[in-house]
Each structure stands twice: as C-alpha cells, then as structure tokens.
C-alpha cells in the first residue's frame, strides 16, 4: 500500500506491495494501527450503492450462510450455500435461479455459539476440488463440531440427496486440551489454499479465538490443528471471517475478520493479515464496521466485507474496504455497496456478480433469511 501517495485506495490492490514493503515497517504500523483503533468511529462510511443492482433470488430461508462456488464448471456455475437452521446444504444453478436443490441434509442443529436462541447446523463451505465439498458444522457445539468432507457427483443433475452421515471423511472434532480450554466449533468460514491448506474460523476458546488449519496433499485434507490464536495476536473478539488475497501464490496473506462486541454500538471490528504458513501477524487494521462476518476478494482484486451488524436491523450491509489515512494513521474506509439485514457470507462468480446470504431480522428465525444477487462493476 503506497498510502502516502493517495488518501483512499483499495487494500486488495496493494497485496503485492504489502509483501515488498510491510515486513520492514511492521512494528511501526502496528503502533499506528493500535492508536487508530480508538478513532474508528471517526471514519465516515462511503456510499456507492446507487451503482449496484440488488436482486432477491430466494426468500424464506432459515439462517443461510457459507457460500461457495463449485470449481471447474464449463457450461454453468453452481453456487452452494448452507441453509443452516434447516439443517441442509443446497445448490443453485446460476443459469436457473429457481433451481435451488438440496445436496446434503440431516445435519444436527443447536444454538449458535454467539446466540443460543439462534438455531444453526452446517455453516462454512469450501471445495477441495470439484467433487470434494467441505462443510463446517455448528450444531453439535464447542468441542464436538467438525469439518465434514462429502463426495459429490461430477456432473449435473444430482440424482439423490446425500445424508449428513454419508461422509467421505472427517476432520476433527477438536476437544478440550492443552491448546484450547473449551475445544473448538462453530466453523463459520472456510477457505482453501489449493493443494496446500484448508483454514477454518472457530468459535471456541474465548481466550485464544483460534483459526484452524489442515494440510492438503493429493486432494485430501488432514491433521486439523489450531494455527493462529488471533485474540492473542491482536485486539479482537469473535473470529468469523477468513479469505486469501493470493490463492495461487506462496507470497499471499490470509485475511481474517473479527466481530466487535455483539450488541454494542461501536464499529470495532478488525481485519488482520496473517501468514498462512506460520500464522504470524503481519498487520491488523480497524475495519470501521460493527461485526465483520465474511471477507472476499473480487476477481479484480478489491476486498469486500459483510457487516453482520448484529444489534441493528438497518445497519448491516456489503462494503468495499478501501485504505485511508486519518491523521497519518492507517485504517479501512468502508464504502457501502448494498444494504442487507445481517449478511453472513459473500462470493463472487464474476467481475460483475456477487452472491450474498443474510440471516434477516431477529425474531424471523424460520423465514427471514435471503439469498441476494448483486450486480455492478466490482
């Protein structure tokens, strides 16, 4: 980031410059960012929502989250998401928005780790390859949830729904032990670095707020372990979001997004850059959003975030995160792309198309969720 050249610029577009310049300035930047954290409320939100079109693809969903695009498609794109409260994973053929179809069903459901009144089952999704779908569970509870890998048919259509128990293999669960006092669970975001590693956010030990990591070899993930204790690396609360800025490169960073204090009014979420190899912290920034629940890079290299805004029906939305300086201190400048009520995940299918899931209003637990399609230039 050449932050002294221009006041506001995309964080993502400078991922390469991060690699060349930040390692020599990390200690200084951390001091600056820590100071800027107290000023996060001074960052005014931008608004470019008029440039984007929002379509509602599906309504009446029960706590949807965990979007993932199936790789290797040629004739059509397949978008998968978890209808968490309905205990299933579903598939959408993007050429036929009415084609939502159950793929895996029968997941155990239980109270969400951050709100026991909210019922969840499957959460984060990711693909190891075209036929291997990873599902993060959240319904069994801390110390019992796992990552479950399912073998999918190579081509459309699906002839039968897969049962929850019919797994190819399982990673975890991670129970209480020397590294996690409570055990881990509630795997809200999954991200794959192809042929290298699978990462999972976790809502477990509150003193550490672990990001988990499994190695990948020969298209199979193994050895799920705590990787980075984010709460001990920087000031954060609940780790929900994770993404990579350079999936195919060994030089990229793993980005994680942490909620602020749920129910609070401060925009106190943070975004951090970690080494995917060692888990070491390279940089963390105030996100100037309430509750970052998802992060994703557009194909053009810009970073976007979903702000869950848990305590505010009108406060949630999808934002582009630009870089900005306030009194010489580096922060994120969120620019509103679209309003959404408690958005939970986002995924790009092209430079002009973004899909978003949203829980909806509290109290509409069985029917408030939506799948949204946002179009524009990302």
Coordinates of C-alpha atoms in Angstrom, one line a residue:
X1 CA 0.0 0.0 0.0
X2 CA 1.5 3.3 -1.0
X3 CA -0.7 5.1 1.5
X4 CA 1.1 8.4 1.3
X5 CA 0.5 8.7 -2.4
X6 CA -3.2 8.8 -2.3
X7 CA -5.6 9.1 0.7
X8 CA -8.0 6.4 -0.3
X9 CA -7.2 3.3 -2.3
X10 CA -8.2 -0.4 -2.3
X11 CA -6.5 -2.6 0.3
X12 CA -6.6 -5.6 -2.0
X13 CA -4.9 -3.8 -5.0
X14 CA -1.8 -3.4 -2.9
X15 CA -1.4 -7.0 -1.7
X16 CA 1.9 -7.3 -3.7
X17 CA 3.2 -4.1 -2.2
X18 CA 2.4 -5.4 1.2
X19 CA 4.9 -8.2 0.6
X20 CA 7.6 -5.9 -0.5
X21 CA 7.3 -3.1 2.0
X22 CA 5.4 -4.0 5.1
X23 CA 7.8 -6.5 6.6
X24 CA 10.3 -3.7 7.1
X25 CA 7.7 -1.5 8.8
X26 CA 5.5 -3.9 10.7
X27 CA 6.4 -2.7 14.2
X28 CA 5.7 0.9 13.3
X29 CA 2.4 0.1 11.5
X30 CA 1.2 -1.9 14.5
X31 CA 1.7 1.0 16.8
X32 CA -0.1 3.3 14.3
X33 CA -3.0 1.0 13.9
X34 CA -3.4 0.4 17.6
X35 CA -3.7 4.2 18.0
X36 CA -6.1 4.4 15.2
X37 CA -8.4 1.8 16.7
X38 CA -9.7 4.3 19.2
X39 CA -10.6 6.6 16.4
X40 CA -12.6 4.0 14.4
X41 CA -15.8 5.9 14.9
X42 CA -14.4 8.9 13.2
X43 CA -14.3 7.1 9.8
X44 CA -17.3 8.1 7.8
X45 CA -18.8 5.4 5.7
X46 CA -18.8 5.9 1.9
X47 CA -21.9 5.0 -0.1
X48 CA -21.8 3.8 -3.8
X49 CA -24.9 1.6 -3.5
X50 CA -26.6 3.6 -6.3
X51 CA -24.1 1.9 -8.8
X52 CA -25.2 -1.6 -7.9
X53 CA -28.4 -3.6 -8.5
X54 CA -29.7 -6.0 -5.8
X55 CA -32.0 -8.9 -6.7
X56 CA -33.6 -11.3 -4.2
X57 CA -33.0 -14.8 -5.5
X58 CA -34.6 -16.7 -2.6
X59 CA -36.5 -15.7 0.5
X60 CA -38.0 -17.6 3.4
X61 CA -34.6 -19.2 4.2
X62 CA -33.6 -20.4 7.7
X63 CA -30.3 -18.8 8.7
X64 CA -28.4 -19.2 5.4
X65 CA -24.7 -18.8 5.2
X66 CA -21.5 -20.4 3.9
X67 CA -21.4 -19.6 0.2
X68 CA -19.0 -21.4 -2.2
X69 CA -18.7 -21.7 -6.0
X70 CA -18.0 -25.2 -7.3
X71 CA -14.8 -25.1 -9.3
X72 CA -14.3 -26.5 -12.8
X73 CA -17.7 -25.7 -14.2
X74 CA -17.9 -25.2 -18.0
X75 CA -21.5 -24.9 -19.1
X76 CA -22.9 -23.3 -15.9
X77 CA -21.9 -22.1 -12.5
X78 CA -23.0 -23.8 -9.3
X79 CA -23.3 -21.8 -6.1
X80 CA -23.6 -23.8 -2.9
X81 CA -24.8 -22.4 0.5
X82 CA -25.8 -23.7 3.9
X83 CA -29.4 -23.2 4.9
X84 CA -28.1 -23.6 8.4
X85 CA -31.3 -23.6 10.5
X86 CA -32.9 -26.0 8.0
X87 CA -30.0 -28.5 8.5
X88 CA -29.1 -28.7 4.9
X89 CA -26.7 -27.6 2.1
X90 CA -28.3 -26.5 -1.1
X91 CA -27.1 -25.8 -4.7
X92 CA -28.1 -23.1 -7.1
X93 CA -27.6 -23.3 -10.8
X94 CA -26.9 -19.7 -11.7
X95 CA -28.5 -20.1 -15.2
X96 CA -31.8 -21.1 -13.5
X97 CA -32.4 -19.1 -10.2
X98 CA -35.4 -21.3 -9.4
X99 CA -33.2 -24.4 -9.4
X100 CA -32.3 -24.5 -5.7
X101 CA -31.9 -28.1 -4.7
X102 CA -30.9 -29.9 -1.5
X103 CA -27.5 -31.6 -1.8
X104 CA -26.8 -32.7 1.8
X105 CA -29.4 -32.9 4.5
X106 CA -30.0 -34.0 8.1
X107 CA -27.3 -32.0 9.9
X108 CA -27.6 -31.8 13.7
X109 CA -28.8 -28.3 14.8
X110 CA -28.3 -26.4 18.0
X111 CA -27.8 -22.9 19.5
X112 CA -25.3 -20.7 17.7
X113 CA -22.2 -20.1 19.9
X114 CA -22.8 -16.3 19.8
X115 CA -26.6 -16.5 20.4
X116 CA -28.0 -19.7 21.8
X117 CA -31.5 -18.7 20.7
X118 CA -30.5 -18.9 17.0
X119 CA -30.5 -22.5 15.6
X120 CA -27.7 -23.4 13.3
X121 CA -26.4 -26.6 11.7
X122 CA -24.0 -26.6 8.7
X123 CA -22.1 -23.3 8.4
X124 CA -19.0 -22.6 6.3
X125 CA -18.4 -24.3 2.9
X126 CA -15.4 -24.8 0.7
X127 CA -14.3 -27.0 -2.2
X128 CA -11.0 -29.0 -2.1
X129 CA -11.7 -29.8 -5.7
X130 CA -14.8 -30.2 -7.9
X131 CA -16.0 -33.4 -6.3
X132 CA -15.0 -32.7 -2.7
X133 CA -17.2 -30.4 -0.6
X134 CA -16.1 -29.4 2.9
X135 CA -18.8 -28.4 5.4
X136 CA -18.1 -26.8 8.7
X137 CA -20.6 -27.8 11.4
X138 CA -22.0 -25.7 14.2
X139 CA -25.0 -27.6 15.6
X140 CA -23.2 -30.1 17.9
X141 CA -21.4 -27.4 20.0
X142 CA -18.0 -26.4 21.0
X143 CA -15.6 -29.4 21.3
X144 CA -17.9 -31.6 19.1
X145 CA -18.3 -29.7 15.8
X146 CA -16.1 -30.9 12.9
X147 CA -15.3 -30.4 9.2
X148 CA -17.0 -33.0 7.1
X149 CA -16.0 -33.8 3.6
X150 CA -18.6 -35.1 1.1
X151 CA -18.1 -36.7 -2.3
X152 CA -20.3 -35.0 -4.9
X153 CA -21.3 -36.3 -8.4
X154 CA -19.0 -35.0 -11.1
X155 CA -21.8 -33.6 -13.3
X156 CA -25.4 -32.3 -13.0
X157 CA -28.0 -33.3 -12.2
X158 CA -27.9 -34.7 -8.7
X159 CA -29.9 -37.9 -8.6
X160 CA -30.2 -38.3 -4.9
X161 CA -29.7 -36.1 -1.7
X162 CA -26.7 -37.1 0.4
X163 CA -27.3 -37.8 4.1
X164 CA -25.4 -36.0 6.7
X165 CA -23.8 -39.2 7.9
X166 CA -22.6 -40.3 4.4
X167 CA -19.2 -38.6 4.5
X168 CA -16.0 -39.3 2.7
X169 CA -14.0 -38.4 5.8
X170 CA -14.0 -36.0 8.7
X171 CA -11.6 -33.5 10.2
X172 CA -11.9 -33.1 14.0
X173 CA -13.6 -32.6 16.3
X174 CA -11.0 -30.7 18.4
X175 CA -11.9 -31.3 22.0
X176 CA -10.6 -29.5 25.2
X177 CA -6.8 -29.9 25.6
X178 CA -3.6 -28.1 26.2
X179 CA -4.1 -25.6 23.4
X180 CA -7.8 -25.0 23.7
X181 CA -9.5 -24.9 27.1
X182 CA -13.0 -25.4 25.7
X183 CA -12.5 -27.3 22.4
X184 CA -13.4 -25.7 19.1
X185 CA -16.5 -25.4 17.0
X186 CA -18.9 -23.2 15.1
X187 CA -16.9 -23.2 11.9
X188 CA -18.4 -20.1 10.2
X189 CA -15.9 -19.5 7.4
X190 CA -13.7 -22.0 5.4
X191 CA -11.0 -21.1 2.9
X192 CA -8.8 -23.3 0.8
X193 CA -5.3 -22.6 -0.5
X194 CA -5.3 -25.1 -3.3
X195 CA -3.0 -28.2 -2.8
X196 CA -1.6 -26.5 0.4
X197 CA -4.0 -26.0 3.3
X198 CA -7.6 -25.6 4.5
X199 CA -8.4 -22.9 7.0
X200 CA -11.4 -22.7 9.3
X201 CA -12.6 -20.0 11.7
X202 CA -13.8 -21.3 15.0
X203 CA -15.9 -20.1 18.0
X204 CA -14.2 -22.0 20.8
X205 CA -11.7 -20.9 23.4
X206 CA -12.5 -17.3 24.1
X207 CA -9.0 -16.5 25.4
X208 CA -7.4 -17.6 22.1
X209 CA -10.0 -17.3 19.3
X210 CA -8.3 -19.9 17.2
X211 CA -8.0 -20.0 13.4
X212 CA -7.6 -23.7 12.5
X213 CA -5.5 -25.2 9.7
X214 CA -5.4 -28.6 8.0
X215 CA -2.8 -29.6 5.4
X216 CA -3.7 -30.8 1.9
X217 CA -1.9 -33.4 -0.1
X218 CA -3.1 -35.4 -3.0
X219 CA -6.5 -33.7 -2.9
X220 CA -7.1 -34.8 0.7
X221 CA -7.0 -32.6 3.9
X222 CA -5.6 -34.0 7.1
X223 CA -4.3 -33.0 10.6
X224 CA -6.7 -30.2 11.6
X225 CA -4.9 -28.2 14.3
X226 CA -5.1 -24.7 16.0
X227 CA -3.0 -22.4 13.8
X228 CA -3.2 -18.8 15.0
X229 CA -4.6 -17.6 18.3
X230 CA -6.0 -14.4 16.9
X231 CA -7.1 -12.9 20.2
X232 CA -3.5 -13.1 21.5
X233 CA -2.1 -11.7 18.2
X234 CA -4.3 -8.5 18.2
X235 CA -7.2 -7.0 20.0
X236 CA -10.3 -8.9 18.7
X237 CA -13.4 -10.7 20.0
X238 CA -15.2 -13.3 17.8
X239 CA -13.4 -14.6 14.7
X240 CA -15.9 -15.3 11.9
X241 CA -14.4 -14.3 8.5
X242 CA -11.4 -15.6 6.5
X243 CA -10.1 -15.3 3.0
X244 CA -6.9 -15.3 0.9
X245 CA -5.6 -12.5 -1.1
X246 CA -3.4 -14.6 -3.5
X247 CA -4.8 -18.1 -3.5
X248 CA -2.4 -19.5 -6.1
X249 CA 0.8 -17.8 -4.8
X250 CA 3.1 -18.7 -1.9
X251 CA 3.5 -15.0 -1.3
X252 CA -0.1 -14.2 -0.3
X253 CA -1.6 -13.4 3.0
X254 CA -4.5 -15.0 4.9
X255 CA -7.0 -12.3 5.9
X256 CA -9.3 -12.8 9.0
X257 CA -12.1 -10.6 10.2
X258 CA -13.2 -10.4 13.8
X259 CA -16.5 -9.1 15.1
X260 CA -16.7 -6.3 17.6
X261 CA -18.7 -6.9 20.8
X262 CA -22.1 -8.2 19.7
X263 CA -24.9 -5.8 20.8
X264 CA -22.6 -2.8 21.0
X265 CA -22.8 0.4 19.0
X266 CA -19.2 0.8 18.2
X267 CA -17.8 -0.1 14.8
X268 CA -15.0 -2.0 16.4
X269 CA -14.4 -5.0 14.0
X270 CA -10.8 -5.6 12.8
X271 CA -9.2 -7.1 9.7
X272 CA -5.8 -8.8 10.1
X273 CA -3.2 -10.1 7.6
X274 CA -1.6 -13.4 8.8
X275 CA 1.0 -15.7 7.3
X276 CA -0.8 -18.8 6.0
X277 CA 2.4 -20.8 6.7
X278 CA 3.3 -19.7 10.3
X279 CA 0.2 -17.9 11.5
X280 CA 2.2 -14.9 12.4
X281 CA 0.6 -11.5 12.3
X282 CA 1.8 -9.1 9.6
X283 CA -0.7 -6.3 10.1
X284 CA -4.1 -5.6 11.6
X285 CA -6.4 -2.7 10.9
X286 CA -9.6 -1.3 12.3
X287 CA -12.3 -2.3 9.8
X288 CA -14.6 0.6 10.9
X289 CA -17.6 -1.8 10.7
X290 CA -19.6 -3.4 13.6
X291 CA -19.4 -7.1 13.0
X292 CA -17.3 -8.4 10.1
X293 CA -18.8 -11.9 9.3
X294 CA -17.3 -12.5 5.8
X295 CA -14.5 -11.3 3.6
X296 CA -13.9 -11.9 -0.1
X297 CA -11.7 -10.5 -2.9
X298 CA -13.4 -9.6 -6.2
X299 CA -11.7 -11.0 -9.4
X300 CA -10.3 -7.5 -10.0
X301 CA -8.5 -7.6 -6.6
X302 CA -10.7 -5.4 -4.3
X303 CA -11.5 -6.5 -0.8
X304 CA -15.2 -6.7 0.3
X305 CA -16.8 -7.4 3.7
X306 CA -20.2 -8.4 5.0
X307 CA -21.1 -6.4 8.1
X308 CA -23.5 -8.5 10.2
X309 CA -24.4 -5.6 12.4
X310 CA -26.0 -7.9 14.9
X311 CA -27.8 -5.4 17.0
X312 CA -29.2 -3.3 14.2
X313 CA -31.7 -4.4 11.6
X314 CA -30.9 -1.4 9.4
X315 CA -27.2 -1.4 10.0
X316 CA -26.0 -4.4 8.0
X317 CA -24.6 -4.4 4.5
X318 CA -21.9 -5.3 2.0
X319 CA -18.9 -2.9 1.9
X320 CA -15.8 -2.4 -0.2
X321 CA -12.8 -1.8 2.1
X322 CA -10.5 1.0 0.9
X323 CA -7.4 2.2 2.6
X324 CA -7.5 5.6 4.3
X325 CA -5.2 7.7 6.4
X326 CA -6.6 9.6 9.5
X327 CA -4.1 12.0 11.0
X328 CA -1.4 9.8 9.5
X329 CA -2.9 6.6 10.9
X330 CA -3.9 3.8 8.6
X331 CA -7.5 2.5 8.7
X332 CA -10.0 0.8 6.5
X333 CA -12.6 3.1 4.8
X334 CA -15.8 1.0 4.2
X335 CA -17.8 2.0 1.1
X336 CA -21.4 0.7 1.1
X337 CA -22.3 -1.4 -1.9
X338 CA -25.7 -2.8 -0.8
X339 CA -27.8 -2.9 2.3
X340 CA -28.6 -6.3 3.8
X341 CA -30.1 -7.5 7.0
X342 CA -27.5 -9.4 8.9
X343 CA -25.4 -10.6 5.9
X344 CA -23.4 -13.8 6.7
X345 CA -21.4 -14.7 3.6
X346 CA -20.5 -13.5 0.1
X347 CA -18.9 -15.0 -3.0
X348 CA -18.1 -13.6 -6.5
X349 CA -18.9 -15.6 -9.6
X350 CA -17.5 -12.9 -12.0
X351 CA -16.2 -9.3 -12.0
X352 CA -19.8 -8.1 -12.2
X353 CA -21.7 -10.6 -10.0
X354 CA -21.7 -11.2 -6.2
X355 CA -24.0 -13.5 -4.2
X356 CA -24.8 -12.8 -0.6
X357 CA -26.6 -14.7 2.2
X358 CA -28.3 -12.9 5.0
X359 CA -29.9 -14.2 8.3
X360 CA -32.6 -11.5 8.2
X361 CA -34.3 -9.9 11.2
X362 CA -34.0 -11.4 14.7
X363 CA -37.4 -13.0 15.5
X364 CA -37.9 -14.2 11.9
X365 CA -35.7 -17.3 12.6
X366 CA -37.6 -19.6 10.3
X367 CA -38.4 -17.3 7.4
X368 CA -36.3 -14.2 7.5
X369 CA -33.2 -15.4 5.5
X370 CA -32.4 -14.4 1.9
X371 CA -30.1 -15.2 -0.9
X372 CA -29.2 -12.0 -2.8
X373 CA -27.5 -11.3 -6.2
X374 CA -25.7 -8.0 -6.5
X375 CA -24.5 -6.8 -9.9
X376 CA -22.3 -4.0 -10.9
X377 CA -18.6 -3.4 -11.5
X378 CA -16.5 -4.9 -8.7

